[in-house]
Amino acid sequence: MIIGGVSAWGLAESYGTPLYVTDEQALRENYRRIHSAFSRHMDTRIMYACKANSNLAILRILEQEGSGIDAVSIGEVQTCMKAGFSPDRILYTGVNVSTEELRQVVKAGVPVNVDSFSELRRLAEISTDVPISFRVTPGVGSGHHPKVVTGAKGSKFGIPRESIIDAYREALDLGFEPQGLHAHIGSGGQSVEPFMDLIGIMIDTVNEIKDQLGLSLRFLDMGGGIGVPYRPHDPVMEVDELAMTITDMIKEETEVETLYVEPGRYIICDSTVLLTRCVDIKTTPEKNFIGVDAGFNTLIRPAFYDSYHHVAIANKFNRACERKFDVVGPICESGDYLARDRVLPEPEEGDLLAVYDAGAYGFVMSSNYNSRPRCREALVNQGQAELIREREDMDDIWRHQTVPGRLQQ
Ligand SMILES: *Cc1c(COP(=O)(O)O)cnc(C)c1O
């Protein structure tokens, strides 16, 4: 198996496992594909949703490509600024934001996408010079799992459609100059229809804002959520079709100049594989297990969302597959699995497994559960490999713990 011109086996030998490996050219191509799909039709800013993967080297690459950033916390804002993004290229979209965090975002000079009336009023106390937009709950939801649907009615995110005009009215009364309208339906949907429903609702909303308040919004932000094919025969989301349909609707029915798109998964997901070593093999009357050194501490998506990740034995690509296996990790919970009931070649201890499409919501959701230090990340580019994150050690796990003196006797 070769990733970005580098042998997967060689990477595992030199850096150890588990190891996340990102192919820089694949990442750049994903960015360019989605950027050109939209910007050939109208002025578009791609705002990479950095919660999907916020490694500084990944952010540097996207900064070079000209991307903007969707940040959901002050920590993400600071990380992106450290990676070289100027504040005007970031949009902060928080939910249940504390006043202290709002203060820090304003101080950083980053525009605020407001999620509630409470946040609006607390922001007004800090400053009304901040560029703002509002997140509307459109009543349209989509996603690969109920936990990641954000746009449906009853969601904790955004201001309900029924109250959104009042939000803009109040913002104007407070002295703000709102710039845009935002919505995000959810993460990882595979079809174009929910986006069309969303854009229809957003178009009606911007036009109502214009008619009722005389306010012309500069941008419309359709959020992210563009799905990727995790299974071998999953359909591929046609971004060209999505882009053409949506930009046509916006150009025909509104005066909005700029479209924001906030893809996270689409940009980073398939550029990265997780390499993990087979350490143990177990056969029982019910199941066959391939025990590997990555568990849900390293990649939580299968345990958390029942997500499918394609798995292969990287050093046995051409072997016949005969038996079914569960690929399971070292965490002491029965929910700790990476893959279930997969037909794979006969495994041996020491084999190297590749878990595909691990770039989005992979490393960022990893943890120290079971006192396991987090793993390394590597970047490969046209035959060269470099580390972009060092492995943690036990000192990292103990660093912020203290034992009161009276317990130290
Ligand atoms: C998570 C998130 C996104 C990105 O979702 P993807 O499915 O990774 O594209 C975009 N916008 C907001 C506000 C988000 O919270």
Coordinates of C-alpha atoms and ligand atoms in Angstrom, one line a residue:
M1 CA 0.0 0.0 0.0
I2 CA 1.3 3.4 -1.0
I3 CA 0.1 6.7 0.4
G4 CA 1.2 9.9 -1.4
G5 CA 4.1 8.1 -2.9
V6 CA 5.2 6.6 0.5
S7 CA 5.0 2.9 1.6
A8 CA 2.4 2.4 4.4
W9 CA 4.5 -0.4 5.8
G10 CA 7.6 1.9 5.9
L11 CA 5.6 4.7 7.6
A12 CA 4.4 2.2 10.3
E13 CA 8.0 0.9 10.8
S14 CA 9.5 4.4 11.2
Y15 CA 6.8 6.2 13.1
G16 CA 5.0 3.3 14.9
T17 CA 1.3 2.7 15.2
P18 CA -1.4 3.8 15.6
L19 CA -0.6 6.5 13.0
Y20 CA -2.8 9.0 11.1
V21 CA -1.3 9.7 7.7
T22 CA -2.5 12.6 5.5
D23 CA -1.8 12.9 1.8
E24 CA -1.2 16.6 1.2
Q25 CA -2.0 16.5 -2.5
A26 CA -5.3 14.8 -1.9
L27 CA -6.2 17.5 0.6
R28 CA -5.3 20.3 -1.8
E29 CA -7.3 18.6 -4.6
N30 CA -10.4 18.4 -2.5
Y31 CA -10.2 22.1 -1.6
R32 CA -9.6 23.1 -5.2
R33 CA -12.5 20.9 -6.5
I34 CA -15.1 22.3 -4.2
H35 CA -13.8 25.9 -4.5
S36 CA -13.9 25.8 -8.3
A37 CA -17.3 24.1 -8.4
F38 CA -18.9 27.0 -6.6
S39 CA -16.7 30.0 -7.6
R40 CA -17.2 29.5 -11.3
H41 CA -20.8 30.4 -10.8
M42 CA -20.7 33.1 -8.1
D43 CA -18.3 34.8 -5.6
T44 CA -17.8 32.1 -3.0
R45 CA -15.8 31.8 0.1
I46 CA -14.9 28.3 1.3
M47 CA -14.9 28.4 5.1
Y48 CA -13.2 25.1 6.1
A49 CA -15.0 23.8 9.2
C50 CA -11.8 23.2 11.2
K51 CA -13.4 21.1 13.9
A52 CA -13.1 18.2 11.5
N53 CA -9.3 18.4 11.7
S54 CA -7.4 21.3 13.3
N55 CA -3.8 20.2 13.1
L56 CA -1.6 23.3 12.5
A57 CA 0.1 21.8 9.4
I58 CA -3.3 20.9 7.8
L59 CA -4.5 24.5 8.5
R60 CA -1.3 25.9 7.0
I61 CA -2.0 24.0 3.8
L62 CA -5.6 25.3 3.6
E63 CA -4.3 28.8 4.4
Q64 CA -2.0 28.6 1.4
E65 CA -4.9 27.4 -0.7
G66 CA -6.9 30.6 0.2
S67 CA -9.5 29.0 2.4
G68 CA -11.5 30.8 5.1
I69 CA -12.4 29.2 8.4
D70 CA -15.6 28.2 10.3
A71 CA -14.6 28.1 13.9
V72 CA -16.9 26.9 16.7
S73 CA -14.8 27.8 19.7
I74 CA -12.2 30.5 20.9
G75 CA -9.7 27.7 20.9
E76 CA -10.3 27.0 17.2
V77 CA -10.1 30.8 16.5
Q78 CA -6.7 31.0 18.3
T79 CA -5.4 27.8 16.6
C80 CA -6.3 29.2 13.1
M81 CA -4.7 32.6 13.9
K82 CA -1.6 30.7 15.0
A83 CA -1.7 28.9 11.7
G84 CA -1.6 32.3 9.9
F85 CA -5.3 33.1 9.2
S86 CA -6.2 36.7 9.6
P87 CA -9.3 37.3 11.7
D88 CA -11.4 38.6 8.8
R89 CA -11.0 35.1 7.1
I90 CA -12.6 33.4 10.1
L91 CA -16.3 33.2 11.0
Y92 CA -17.1 32.3 14.6
T93 CA -20.2 30.2 15.0
G94 CA -20.6 29.2 18.6
V95 CA -23.5 27.6 20.5
N96 CA -24.2 28.4 24.2
V97 CA -21.4 30.9 24.2
S98 CA -20.2 32.3 27.5
T99 CA -19.8 36.1 27.8
E100 CA -16.1 35.6 28.5
E101 CA -15.6 33.7 25.3
L102 CA -17.6 36.3 23.3
R103 CA -15.2 39.0 24.7
Q104 CA -12.2 37.0 23.5
V105 CA -13.7 36.5 20.0
V106 CA -14.4 40.2 19.7
K107 CA -10.9 41.1 21.0
A108 CA -9.5 38.8 18.3
G109 CA -11.4 40.8 15.7
V110 CA -13.3 37.9 14.4
P111 CA -16.9 38.3 13.0
V112 CA -19.6 36.6 15.1
N113 CA -22.4 34.4 13.8
V114 CA -25.0 34.8 16.5
D115 CA -26.9 31.8 17.8
S116 CA -29.5 33.3 20.1
F117 CA -31.1 36.5 21.4
S118 CA -29.2 36.1 24.7
E119 CA -25.9 36.0 22.8
L120 CA -27.0 39.1 20.7
R121 CA -27.8 41.1 23.9
R122 CA -24.6 40.1 25.7
L123 CA -22.6 40.9 22.5
A124 CA -24.2 44.4 22.4
E125 CA -22.8 45.1 25.9
I126 CA -19.3 44.3 24.7
S127 CA -19.4 46.0 21.2
T128 CA -21.7 46.8 18.4
D129 CA -18.8 47.4 15.9
V130 CA -18.4 43.6 15.3
P131 CA -19.6 42.3 11.9
I132 CA -22.5 39.9 12.7
S133 CA -24.7 37.4 11.0
F134 CA -27.4 35.1 12.5
R135 CA -27.7 31.3 12.5
V136 CA -31.3 30.3 11.6
T137 CA -32.8 27.0 12.5
P138 CA -34.2 26.2 9.1
G139 CA -36.4 23.3 10.0
V140 CA -34.4 21.2 7.4
G141 CA -32.1 18.5 8.8
S142 CA -29.7 16.0 7.3
G143 CA -26.8 13.8 8.4
H144 CA -25.2 10.4 8.6
H145 CA -26.6 9.9 12.2
P146 CA -29.2 11.5 14.4
K147 CA -26.5 12.9 16.6
V148 CA -25.1 15.1 13.8
V149 CA -28.4 16.5 12.5
T150 CA -28.4 20.2 13.5
G151 CA -31.0 22.0 11.3
A152 CA -34.2 20.3 12.2
K153 CA -37.0 21.9 14.3
G154 CA -36.4 21.6 18.0
S155 CA -32.6 21.7 17.5
K156 CA -30.4 23.5 20.1
F157 CA -28.7 25.4 17.3
G158 CA -29.8 28.7 15.9
I159 CA -32.8 31.0 16.0
P160 CA -36.1 29.5 14.9
R161 CA -37.3 30.6 11.5
E162 CA -40.4 32.2 13.1
S163 CA -38.2 34.6 15.2
I164 CA -35.4 35.4 12.8
I165 CA -36.8 38.6 11.4
D166 CA -37.2 39.9 15.0
A167 CA -33.5 39.0 15.6
Y168 CA -32.4 41.3 12.7
R169 CA -34.8 44.0 13.8
E170 CA -33.4 43.9 17.4
A171 CA -29.8 43.9 16.0
L172 CA -30.5 47.0 14.0
D173 CA -32.1 48.7 17.0
L174 CA -29.0 47.9 19.1
G175 CA -26.8 49.5 16.5
F176 CA -25.3 46.5 14.7
E177 CA -25.0 46.2 10.9
P178 CA -25.8 42.6 10.2
Q179 CA -23.9 41.2 7.1
G180 CA -25.3 37.8 6.4
L181 CA -27.5 34.8 7.2
H182 CA -26.2 31.4 8.1
A183 CA -27.6 27.9 8.5
H184 CA -26.1 24.4 8.9
I185 CA -28.4 21.4 8.3
G186 CA -26.1 18.7 9.7
S187 CA -23.1 16.6 8.8
G188 CA -22.5 14.0 6.2
G189 CA -25.7 13.9 4.1
Q190 CA -25.4 12.4 0.7
S191 CA -28.1 14.1 -1.3
V192 CA -28.7 17.5 -2.9
E193 CA -32.4 17.8 -2.0
P194 CA -32.0 19.0 1.6
F195 CA -29.6 21.7 0.5
M196 CA -32.2 22.9 -2.1
D197 CA -34.9 23.0 0.6
L198 CA -32.4 24.9 2.8
I199 CA -31.5 27.5 0.2
G200 CA -35.2 28.0 -0.6
I201 CA -35.9 28.9 3.0
M202 CA -32.8 31.1 3.2
I203 CA -33.8 32.9 0.0
D204 CA -37.3 33.6 1.5
T205 CA -35.7 34.8 4.7
V206 CA -33.2 37.2 3.1
N207 CA -35.9 38.7 0.9
E208 CA -38.2 39.1 3.9
I209 CA -35.4 40.9 5.7
K210 CA -35.0 43.2 2.8
D211 CA -38.8 43.9 2.4
Q212 CA -39.6 44.3 6.1
L213 CA -36.4 45.9 7.5
G214 CA -34.8 47.5 4.4
L215 CA -31.7 45.6 5.2
S216 CA -29.6 44.1 2.3
L217 CA -27.5 41.2 3.4
R218 CA -24.1 40.8 1.7
F219 CA -23.7 37.0 2.2
L220 CA -25.6 33.8 2.6
D221 CA -23.8 31.0 4.4
M222 CA -25.2 27.5 3.6
G223 CA -23.1 25.7 6.2
G224 CA -21.4 22.4 5.6
G225 CA -22.5 18.8 5.7
I226 CA -21.5 17.6 2.3
G227 CA -21.2 13.8 2.7
V228 CA -18.4 11.5 1.4
P229 CA -18.7 7.9 0.3
Y230 CA -17.4 5.8 3.2
R231 CA -18.5 2.5 1.8
P232 CA -17.1 1.2 -1.5
H233 CA -20.4 1.5 -3.4
D234 CA -21.8 4.7 -1.7
P235 CA -22.9 7.4 -4.1
V236 CA -20.6 10.4 -4.5
M237 CA -22.2 13.8 -3.8
E238 CA -22.1 15.7 -7.1
V239 CA -20.6 19.0 -6.0
D240 CA -20.8 20.4 -9.5
E241 CA -24.5 19.8 -9.6
L242 CA -25.0 21.0 -6.0
A243 CA -23.0 24.2 -6.8
M244 CA -24.9 24.9 -10.0
T245 CA -28.3 24.4 -8.6
I246 CA -27.7 26.4 -5.5
T247 CA -25.9 29.4 -7.1
D248 CA -28.7 29.5 -9.8
M249 CA -31.3 29.8 -7.1
I250 CA -29.5 32.5 -5.2
K251 CA -28.6 34.6 -8.3
E252 CA -32.1 34.4 -9.7
E253 CA -34.0 35.2 -6.5
T254 CA -31.8 37.4 -4.4
E255 CA -29.4 40.3 -4.5
V256 CA -26.9 38.5 -2.3
E257 CA -23.3 38.9 -3.7
T258 CA -21.4 36.2 -1.9
L259 CA -22.0 32.6 -0.9
Y260 CA -20.2 31.0 2.0
V261 CA -19.8 27.2 2.1
E262 CA -18.4 25.5 5.3
P263 CA -17.3 22.0 4.3
G264 CA -15.2 20.1 6.9
R265 CA -15.5 16.4 6.1
Y266 CA -15.5 16.9 2.3
I267 CA -12.1 18.6 2.4
I268 CA -10.2 16.4 4.8
C269 CA -11.9 13.0 5.2
D270 CA -10.5 10.9 2.4
S271 CA -7.1 12.5 2.4
T272 CA -6.2 10.5 5.6
V273 CA -5.9 6.9 6.6
L274 CA -5.3 5.5 10.1
L275 CA -2.7 2.8 10.2
T276 CA -3.0 0.3 13.0
R277 CA -1.1 -2.9 13.8
C278 CA -2.7 -6.3 14.4
V279 CA -1.5 -7.3 17.9
D280 CA -3.8 -10.3 18.7
I281 CA -6.0 -12.8 16.9
K282 CA -8.9 -14.6 18.6
T283 CA -11.3 -17.2 17.3
T284 CA -14.4 -18.0 19.2
P285 CA -17.4 -20.2 18.2
E286 CA -19.4 -17.0 17.6
K287 CA -16.9 -14.5 16.1
N288 CA -13.3 -14.0 14.8
F289 CA -11.5 -11.0 16.1
I290 CA -8.5 -9.1 14.8
G291 CA -7.2 -7.2 17.8
V292 CA -5.4 -3.9 16.8
D293 CA -3.6 -1.2 18.7
A294 CA -6.1 1.6 17.8
G295 CA -9.4 1.7 19.7
F296 CA -12.1 4.3 20.2
N297 CA -9.5 6.3 22.1
T298 CA -7.9 6.8 18.6
L299 CA -11.0 6.8 16.3
I300 CA -14.3 7.0 18.0
R301 CA -16.7 7.3 15.0
P302 CA -17.6 3.6 14.8
A303 CA -18.3 3.3 18.6
F304 CA -20.0 6.7 18.8
Y305 CA -22.1 6.9 15.6
D306 CA -22.0 3.2 14.3
S307 CA -20.0 4.7 11.4
Y308 CA -18.6 2.5 8.7
H309 CA -14.9 2.9 7.8
H310 CA -13.5 0.7 5.1
V311 CA -10.7 -1.5 6.4
A312 CA -8.0 -3.5 4.5
I313 CA -4.9 -5.4 5.5
A314 CA -2.3 -3.2 4.0
N315 CA 0.4 -5.9 3.5
K316 CA -2.1 -8.4 2.1
F317 CA -3.9 -6.5 -0.7
N318 CA -3.9 -9.4 -3.2
R319 CA -4.9 -12.3 -0.9
A320 CA -8.2 -14.1 -1.1
C321 CA -10.7 -13.1 1.6
E322 CA -12.4 -16.0 3.2
R323 CA -13.6 -15.4 6.8
K324 CA -15.4 -12.6 8.6
F325 CA -13.7 -10.7 11.3
D326 CA -14.5 -7.9 13.8
V327 CA -11.6 -5.4 14.0
V328 CA -11.4 -4.5 17.7
G329 CA -9.2 -2.3 19.9
P330 CA -7.5 -2.3 23.3
I331 CA -10.2 -0.3 25.2
C332 CA -12.0 -2.2 28.0
E333 CA -15.5 -1.7 26.7
S334 CA -17.4 -4.1 24.4
G335 CA -18.4 -1.1 22.2
D336 CA -14.7 -0.7 21.3
Y337 CA -14.6 -1.7 17.6
L338 CA -13.4 -0.2 14.3
A339 CA -15.2 -2.6 11.9
R340 CA -17.7 -5.4 12.2
D341 CA -18.2 -8.6 10.1
R342 CA -15.6 -7.8 7.4
V343 CA -14.4 -10.4 5.0
L344 CA -10.6 -10.1 5.1
P345 CA -7.6 -12.2 4.3
E346 CA -6.2 -14.6 7.0
P347 CA -4.6 -12.2 9.5
E348 CA -1.3 -12.7 11.4
E349 CA 0.1 -10.8 14.4
G350 CA 2.2 -8.0 13.0
D351 CA -0.1 -7.3 10.0
L352 CA -0.8 -3.7 9.2
L353 CA -4.4 -2.5 8.8
A354 CA -5.5 0.6 7.0
V355 CA -8.7 2.3 8.2
Y356 CA -9.8 4.6 5.4
D357 CA -11.4 8.0 5.3
A358 CA -10.2 8.9 8.8
G359 CA -9.3 12.5 8.3
A360 CA -12.5 14.1 9.5
Y361 CA -13.6 13.8 13.2
G362 CA -10.7 11.3 13.7
F363 CA -7.7 12.6 15.6
V364 CA -9.7 15.6 16.9
M365 CA -12.1 13.3 18.8
S366 CA -9.4 11.0 20.2
S367 CA -8.9 10.8 23.9
N368 CA -6.7 9.5 26.7
Y369 CA -9.3 7.0 27.9
N370 CA -7.7 4.0 29.6
S371 CA -4.6 6.2 30.1
R372 CA -3.4 5.8 26.6
P373 CA -1.3 8.6 25.2
R374 CA -2.6 10.0 21.9
C375 CA -0.9 8.9 18.7
R376 CA 1.3 10.5 16.0
E377 CA 0.1 12.2 12.8
A378 CA 2.2 12.2 9.6
L379 CA 2.0 14.2 6.4
V380 CA 3.0 12.7 3.1
N381 CA 3.7 14.7 0.0
Q382 CA 5.0 13.4 -3.3
G383 CA 7.1 10.6 -1.8
Q384 CA 8.3 12.5 1.3
A385 CA 6.9 11.9 4.9
E386 CA 7.1 14.3 7.8
L387 CA 5.6 14.1 11.3
I388 CA 3.0 16.8 12.1
R389 CA 2.3 15.6 15.6
E390 CA 4.4 13.8 18.1
R391 CA 3.1 11.0 20.2
E392 CA 2.1 11.9 23.8
D393 CA 3.8 10.2 26.7
M394 CA 2.7 9.4 30.3
D395 CA 3.9 12.9 31.5
D396 CA 1.3 14.4 29.2
I397 CA -1.3 12.3 30.9
W398 CA -0.2 13.3 34.4
R399 CA 0.7 16.9 33.6
H400 CA -2.3 18.7 35.0
Q401 CA -3.1 16.4 37.9
T402 CA -2.1 17.3 41.5
V403 CA -2.1 15.1 44.6
P404 CA -2.8 17.2 47.7
G405 CA 0.2 17.2 50.1
R406 CA -1.7 15.4 52.9
L407 CA -2.1 12.4 50.5
Q408 CA 1.6 12.3 49.7
Q409 CA 2.8 10.6 53.0
Ligands
LIG1 C1 -19.5 20.9 11.8 C2 -20.0 22.2 11.1 C3 -19.7 22.3 9.7 C4 -19.0 21.2 8.9 O1 -19.7 20.0 8.8 P1 -19.1 18.9 7.8 O2 -20.1 17.8 7.8 O3 -17.8 18.4 8.3 O4 -19.0 19.5 6.4 C5 -20.0 23.4 9.1 N1 -20.6 24.5 9.8 C6 -20.9 24.4 11.1 C7 -21.5 25.5 11.8 C8 -20.6 23.2 11.8 O5 -20.8 23.2 13.1

